[in-house]
PDB file of C-alpha atoms in Angstrom:
ATOM      1  CA  MET A 267      -0.205   0.084  -0.078  1.00 52.00           C
ATOM      2  CA  GLU A 268       1.207   3.400  -0.895  1.00 79.00           C
ATOM      3  CA  SER A 269       1.933   5.831   1.855  1.00 95.00           C
ATOM      4  CA  LEU A 270      -1.117   8.128   2.527  1.00 97.00           C
ATOM      5  CA  ILE A 271       1.245  10.951   3.459  1.00 97.00           C
ATOM      6  CA  ALA A 272       3.005  10.674   0.085  1.00 97.00           C
ATOM      7  CA  ALA A 273      -0.526  10.567  -1.671  1.00 97.00           C
ATOM      8  CA  VAL A 274      -1.601  13.760   0.181  1.00 98.00           C
ATOM      9  CA  ARG A 275       1.566  15.492  -0.822  1.00 97.00           C
ATOM     10  CA  GLU A 276       1.061  14.269  -4.476  1.00 97.00           C
ATOM     11  CA  GLN A 277      -2.632  14.902  -4.825  1.00 97.00           C
ATOM     12  CA  ASP A 278      -3.072  18.810  -4.968  1.00 97.00           C
ATOM     13  CA  GLU A 279      -6.893  18.705  -4.700  1.00 96.00           C
ATOM     14  CA  ALA A 280      -6.665  16.422  -1.522  1.00 97.00           C
ATOM     15  CA  ALA A 281      -3.937  18.636   0.018  1.00 97.00           C
ATOM     16  CA  ARG A 282      -5.849  21.666  -0.578  1.00 97.00           C
ATOM     17  CA  PHE A 283      -8.983  20.261   1.032  1.00 98.00           C
ATOM     18  CA  LEU A 284      -7.058  18.989   4.049  1.00 98.00           C
ATOM     19  CA  ALA A 285      -5.256  22.257   4.431  1.00 97.00           C
ATOM     20  CA  TRP A 286      -8.780  24.057   4.417  1.00 96.00           C
ATOM     21  CA  PRO A 287     -11.236  23.265   5.839  1.00 97.00           C
ATOM     22  CA  GLY A 288      -9.433  20.321   7.288  1.00 97.00           C
ATOM     23  CA  ASP A 289      -6.689  22.632   8.837  1.00 97.00           C
ATOM     24  CA  PHE A 290      -4.128  19.827   8.449  1.00 98.00           C
ATOM     25  CA  ASP A 291      -0.629  20.607   7.243  1.00 97.00           C
ATOM     26  CA  LEU A 292       1.988  18.042   6.933  1.00 97.00           C
ATOM     27  CA  ASP A 293       4.722  20.837   7.166  1.00 96.00           C
ATOM     28  CA  ARG A 294       3.655  21.693  10.719  1.00 94.00           C
ATOM     29  CA  GLY A 295       4.816  18.489  12.729  1.00 93.00           C
ATOM     30  CA  ASP A 296       6.662  20.249  15.434  1.00 92.00           C
ATOM     31  CA  HIS A 297       4.890  20.851  18.641  1.00 92.00           C
ATOM     32  CA  VAL A 298       5.646  24.081  20.518  1.00 86.00           C
ATOM     33  CA  GLU A 299       6.387  22.238  23.720  1.00 91.00           C
ATOM     34  CA  GLU A 300       8.454  19.325  24.640  1.00 94.00           C
ATOM     35  CA  VAL A 301       6.025  16.421  25.304  1.00 96.00           C
ATOM     36  CA  HIS A 302       6.004  12.698  25.835  1.00 96.00           C
ATOM     37  CA  LEU A 303       3.632   9.821  26.479  1.00 97.00           C
ATOM     38  CA  ALA A 304       3.173   8.681  30.026  1.00 96.00           C
ATOM     39  CA  SER A 305       3.558   5.075  28.874  1.00 96.00           C
ATOM     40  CA  GLY A 306       7.110   5.827  27.377  1.00 96.00           C
ATOM     41  CA  ALA A 307       5.892   4.935  23.810  1.00 96.00           C
ATOM     42  CA  ALA A 308       7.356   6.807  20.910  1.00 96.00           C
ATOM     43  CA  LEU A 309       5.795   9.984  19.985  1.00 97.00           C
ATOM     44  CA  GLU A 310       6.285  11.335  16.401  1.00 97.00           C
ATOM     45  CA  GLY A 311       4.768  14.756  15.268  1.00 97.00           C
ATOM     46  CA  PHE A 312       3.890  14.578  11.670  1.00 98.00           C
ATOM     47  CA  ALA A 313       1.295  17.310  10.916  1.00 98.00           C
ATOM     48  CA  GLY A 314      -0.159  20.313  12.695  1.00 97.00           C
ATOM     49  CA  ASP A 315      -2.957  23.035  12.312  1.00 96.00           C
ATOM     50  CA  GLY A 316      -3.008  26.746  12.096  1.00 94.00           C
ATOM     51  CA  ALA A 317      -3.718  27.290  15.759  1.00 93.00           C
ATOM     52  CA  GLY A 318      -0.600  25.365  16.771  1.00 94.00           C
ATOM     53  CA  GLY A 319      -2.010  21.903  17.394  1.00 96.00           C
ATOM     54  CA  THR A 320      -0.086  18.939  16.494  1.00 97.00           C
ATOM     55  CA  TYR A 321      -0.908  15.391  15.286  1.00 98.00           C
ATOM     56  CA  PHE A 322       1.424  12.663  16.585  1.00 98.00           C
ATOM     57  CA  PHE A 323       1.900   8.967  15.652  1.00 98.00           C
ATOM     58  CA  CYS A 324       2.049   7.016  18.860  1.00 98.00           C
ATOM     59  CA  GLY A 325       4.278   3.897  19.202  1.00 97.00           C
ATOM     60  CA  GLU A 326       6.360   2.183  16.652  1.00 97.00           C
ATOM     61  CA  GLY A 327       5.416   1.329  13.107  1.00 97.00           C
ATOM     62  CA  GLY A 328       3.978   3.195  10.076  1.00 97.00           C
ATOM     63  CA  GLU A 329       0.773   5.017   9.249  1.00 98.00           C
ATOM     64  CA  GLU A 330      -1.350   2.505  11.020  1.00 97.00           C
ATOM     65  CA  ARG A 331      -0.225   3.696  14.498  1.00 98.00           C
ATOM     66  CA  PRO A 332      -2.787   5.552  16.731  1.00 98.00           C
ATOM     67  CA  ILE A 333      -2.842   9.151  16.295  1.00 98.00           C
ATOM     68  CA  LEU A 334      -2.895  11.683  19.102  1.00 98.00           C
ATOM     69  CA  TYR A 335      -3.919  15.471  18.474  1.00 97.00           C
ATOM     70  CA  ALA A 336      -2.558  18.028  21.006  1.00 96.00           C
ATOM     71  CA  ASP A 337      -3.876  21.523  20.837  1.00 94.00           C
ATOM     72  CA  SER A 338      -1.933  24.730  21.802  1.00 90.00           C
ATOM     73  CA  GLU A 339      -4.036  25.299  24.919  1.00 90.00           C
ATOM     74  CA  GLY A 340      -2.878  21.988  26.866  1.00 91.00           C
ATOM     75  CA  GLY A 341      -5.546  19.636  25.661  1.00 92.00           C
ATOM     76  CA  ALA A 342      -4.997  16.299  23.943  1.00 95.00           C
ATOM     77  CA  ALA A 343      -6.899  13.218  22.764  1.00 94.00           C
ATOM     78  CA  LEU A 344      -6.287  10.094  20.749  1.00 96.00           C
ATOM     79  CA  VAL A 345      -8.284  11.010  17.509  1.00 96.00           C
ATOM     80  CA  ALA A 346      -7.776   8.003  15.297  1.00 97.00           C
ATOM     81  CA  ILE A 347      -6.151   4.597  14.883  1.00 98.00           C
ATOM     82  CA  GLY A 348      -4.165   5.130  11.670  1.00 98.00           C
ATOM     83  CA  LEU A 349      -3.938   7.732   9.125  1.00 98.00           C
ATOM     84  CA  PRO A 350      -6.902   6.520   6.918  1.00 98.00           C
ATOM     85  CA  GLU A 351      -9.200   7.056   9.925  1.00 98.00           C
ATOM     86  CA  LEU A 352      -7.787  10.474  10.680  1.00 98.00           C
ATOM     87  CA  LEU A 353      -8.150  11.556   7.007  1.00 98.00           C
ATOM     88  CA  ARG A 354     -11.767  10.295   6.976  1.00 98.00           C
ATOM     89  CA  LEU A 355     -12.462  12.398  10.073  1.00 97.00           C
ATOM     90  CA  LEU A 356     -10.864  15.392   8.508  1.00 98.00           C
ATOM     91  CA  LEU A 357     -12.619  14.988   5.254  1.00 98.00           C
ATOM     92  CA  VAL A 358     -16.293  14.088   6.709  1.00 96.00           C
ATOM     93  CA  ALA A 359     -16.278  16.429   9.681  1.00 94.00           C
ATOM     94  CA  PRO A 360     -13.296  19.100   9.311  1.00 95.00           C
ATOM     95  CA  TRP A 361     -15.196  20.997  12.136  1.00 92.00           C
ATOM     96  CA  TRP A 362     -14.618  18.186  14.617  1.00 91.00           C
ATOM     97  CA  ARG A 363     -12.578  20.580  16.850  1.00 89.00           C
ATOM     98  CA  ASP A 364     -15.507  22.812  17.258  1.00 87.00           C
ATOM     99  CA  CYS A 365     -17.934  20.164  18.408  1.00 79.00           C
ATOM    100  CA  GLN A 366     -18.479  20.495  22.118  1.00 68.00           C
ATOM    101  CA  ALA A 367     -20.844  17.462  22.696  1.00 68.00           C
ATOM    102  CA  PHE A 368     -19.881  15.390  19.558  1.00 68.00           C
ATOM    103  CA  THR A 369     -23.503  14.889  18.739  1.00 73.00           C
ATOM    104  CA  GLU A 370     -25.064  14.323  15.345  1.00 77.00           C
ATOM    105  CA  GLU A 371     -27.177  17.481  15.695  1.00 85.00           C
ATOM    106  CA  GLU A 372     -24.307  19.677  16.595  1.00 86.00           C
ATOM    107  CA  SER A 373     -22.285  18.329  13.791  1.00 83.00           C
ATOM    108  CA  ARG A 374     -25.111  19.048  11.317  1.00 86.00           C
ATOM    109  CA  GLU A 375     -25.452  22.566  12.633  1.00 92.00           C
ATOM    110  CA  LEU A 376     -21.545  23.104  12.095  1.00 92.00           C
ATOM    111  CA  ALA A 377     -21.904  21.392   8.666  1.00 91.00           C
ATOM    112  CA  ALA A 378     -24.486  23.830   7.714  1.00 94.00           C
ATOM    113  CA  GLU A 379     -22.291  26.810   8.764  1.00 94.00           C
ATOM    114  CA  TYR A 380     -19.329  25.330   6.744  1.00 94.00           C
ATOM    115  CA  LEU A 381     -21.654  24.768   3.634  1.00 95.00           C
ATOM    116  CA  ASP A 382     -22.883  28.333   3.791  1.00 96.00           C
ATOM    117  CA  ASP A 383     -19.235  29.453   3.670  1.00 96.00           C
ATOM    118  CA  MET A 384     -18.231  26.834   1.156  1.00 96.00           C
ATOM    119  CA  PRO A 385     -21.156  25.706  -1.027  1.00 96.00           C
ATOM    120  CA  ASP A 386     -18.937  23.445  -2.948  1.00 97.00           C
ATOM    121  CA  LEU A 387     -17.615  21.615   0.300  1.00 97.00           C
ATOM    122  CA  VAL A 388     -19.209  18.277  -0.477  1.00 97.00           C
ATOM    123  CA  ALA A 389     -17.961  18.018  -4.070  1.00 97.00           C
ATOM    124  CA  ARG A 390     -14.297  19.056  -3.047  1.00 98.00           C
ATOM    125  CA  ARG A 391     -14.468  16.607  -0.184  1.00 98.00           C
ATOM    126  CA  ASP A 392     -15.566  13.780  -2.454  1.00 98.00           C
ATOM    127  CA  ARG A 393     -12.934  14.573  -5.092  1.00 98.00           C
ATOM    128  CA  ALA A 394     -10.205  14.737  -2.283  1.00 98.00           C
ATOM    129  CA  ALA A 395     -11.484  11.294  -0.842  1.00 98.00           C
ATOM    130  CA  ALA A 396     -11.362   9.645  -4.385  1.00 98.00           C
ATOM    131  CA  ALA A 397      -7.940  10.940  -5.021  1.00 97.00           C
ATOM    132  CA  LEU A 398      -6.721   9.401  -1.941  1.00 97.00           C
ATOM    133  CA  GLY A 399      -8.732   6.002  -2.428  1.00 97.00           C
ATOM    134  CA  LEU A 400     -10.737   6.617   0.695  1.00 98.00           C
ATOM    135  CA  ASP A 401     -14.448   5.440   1.188  1.00 97.00           C
ATOM    136  CA  LEU A 402     -16.232   7.916   3.438  1.00 98.00           C
ATOM    137  CA  PRO A 403     -18.452   7.138   6.380  1.00 97.00           C
ATOM    138  CA  ASP A 404     -21.291   9.616   7.342  1.00 92.00           C
ATOM    139  CA  GLN A 405     -20.908  12.261  10.051  1.00 89.00           C
ATOM    140  CA  ALA A 406     -22.606  10.210  12.703  1.00 88.00           C
ATOM    141  CA  GLU A 407     -20.219   7.207  12.310  1.00 93.00           C
ATOM    142  CA  VAL A 408     -17.186   9.509  12.166  1.00 92.00           C
ATOM    143  CA  LEU A 409     -18.106  11.244  15.408  1.00 89.00           C
ATOM    144  CA  ALA A 410     -19.098   7.915  17.086  1.00 89.00           C
ATOM    145  CA  ARG A 411     -15.773   6.545  16.294  1.00 93.00           C
ATOM    146  CA  LEU A 412     -13.888   9.573  17.410  1.00 92.00           C
ATOM    147  CA  ARG A 413     -15.523   9.496  20.837  1.00 89.00           C
ATOM    148  CA  GLU A 414     -14.964   5.743  20.988  1.00 92.00           C
ATOM    149  CA  VAL A 415     -11.168   6.155  20.240  1.00 93.00           C
ATOM    150  CA  ALA A 416     -10.830   9.140  22.540  1.00 90.00           C
ATOM    151  CA  VAL A 417     -12.592   7.853  25.454  1.00 87.00           C
ATOM    152  CA  ARG A 418     -12.018   4.121  25.271  1.00 87.00           C
ATOM    153  CA  VAL A 419      -8.729   3.579  23.670  1.00 89.00           C
ATOM    154  CA  GLY A 420      -7.294   6.990  24.408  1.00 86.00           C
ATOM    155  CA  GLU A 421      -7.013   6.565  28.189  1.00 84.00           C
ATOM    156  CA  ASN A 422      -3.839   4.642  27.592  1.00 87.00           C
ATOM    157  CA  PHE A 423      -2.344   7.579  25.523  1.00 94.00           C
ATOM    158  CA  VAL A 424      -1.738  10.361  28.111  1.00 94.00           C
ATOM    159  CA  LEU A 425       0.343  13.280  26.788  1.00 95.00           C
ATOM    160  CA  VAL A 426       2.717  14.823  29.361  1.00 96.00           C
ATOM    161  CA  PHE A 427       4.315  18.258  29.157  1.00 93.00           C
ATOM    162  CA  THR A 428       7.882  16.905  29.738  1.00 92.00           C
ATOM    163  CA  PRO A 429       9.653  19.899  31.582  1.00 92.00           C
ATOM    164  CA  GLU A 430       6.946  20.119  34.389  1.00 91.00           C
ATOM    165  CA  GLY A 431       5.593  16.482  34.210  1.00 91.00           C
ATOM    166  CA  HIS A 432       2.014  17.625  33.873  1.00 92.00           C
ATOM    167  CA  SER A 433      -0.478  15.753  31.919  1.00 93.00           C
ATOM    168  CA  TYR A 434      -2.528  17.564  29.215  1.00 94.00           C
ATOM    169  CA  GLU A 435      -6.253  17.797  29.794  1.00 91.00           C
ATOM    170  CA  PRO A 436      -8.358  15.375  27.740  1.00 87.00           C
ATOM    171  CA  LEU A 437     -10.135  17.096  24.963  1.00 84.00           C
ATOM    172  CA  ILE A 438     -12.921  14.660  25.365  1.00 76.00           C
ATOM    173  CA  ARG A 439     -13.970  13.566  28.792  1.00 59.00           C
ATOM    174  CA  VAL A 440     -15.641  10.469  30.051  1.00 48.00           C
ATOM    175  CA  GLY A 441     -19.117  11.338  31.320  1.00 45.00           C
ATOM    176  CA  ASP A 442     -19.760  14.635  29.927  1.00 42.00           C
ATOM    177  CA  VAL A 443     -18.100  13.952  26.513  1.00 42.00           C
ATOM    178  CA  SER A 444     -17.119  17.654  26.408  1.00 40.00           C
ATOM    179  CA  ARG A 445     -14.229  19.294  24.847  1.00 40.00           C
ATOM    180  CA  ARG A 446     -11.797  21.044  26.983  1.00 40.00           C
TER     181      ARG A 446
END
């Protein structure tokens, strides 16, 4: 299988959609603070967003590794298991960071706002997905999977601010499922 990172770099339409509205840039893999995983597993920054957030591969391996997102405000969560899952999230619900309760209703409202600003969003998204060879689930499925990964699997991926030894706050909390 071809590297999805290489495919994103080679497919202009996909790269443009992921850059905006996805706010995903493969040239921003350096996090502003020195961090590590509490487990001691490897952590590799590979992309970022315009607000200073960073996407990290966790553990050893390739693009199939778990992916943790750390924002610039001290919040972090596991958001995907593997790069295909992350790209599906960014393609289907690029507004995921703005979801407070991770509900279908909230996502539909955010989608409507994005569509008002970008009437061609769905067509651009579909072309980007096709260029990357990705099938896309619906919004409800993507958000349910995000919550499952962050809450159930993510509890094993705690990000620590290395100099002070303090853990980042979870972006998604068990119980209230709210964003920090």
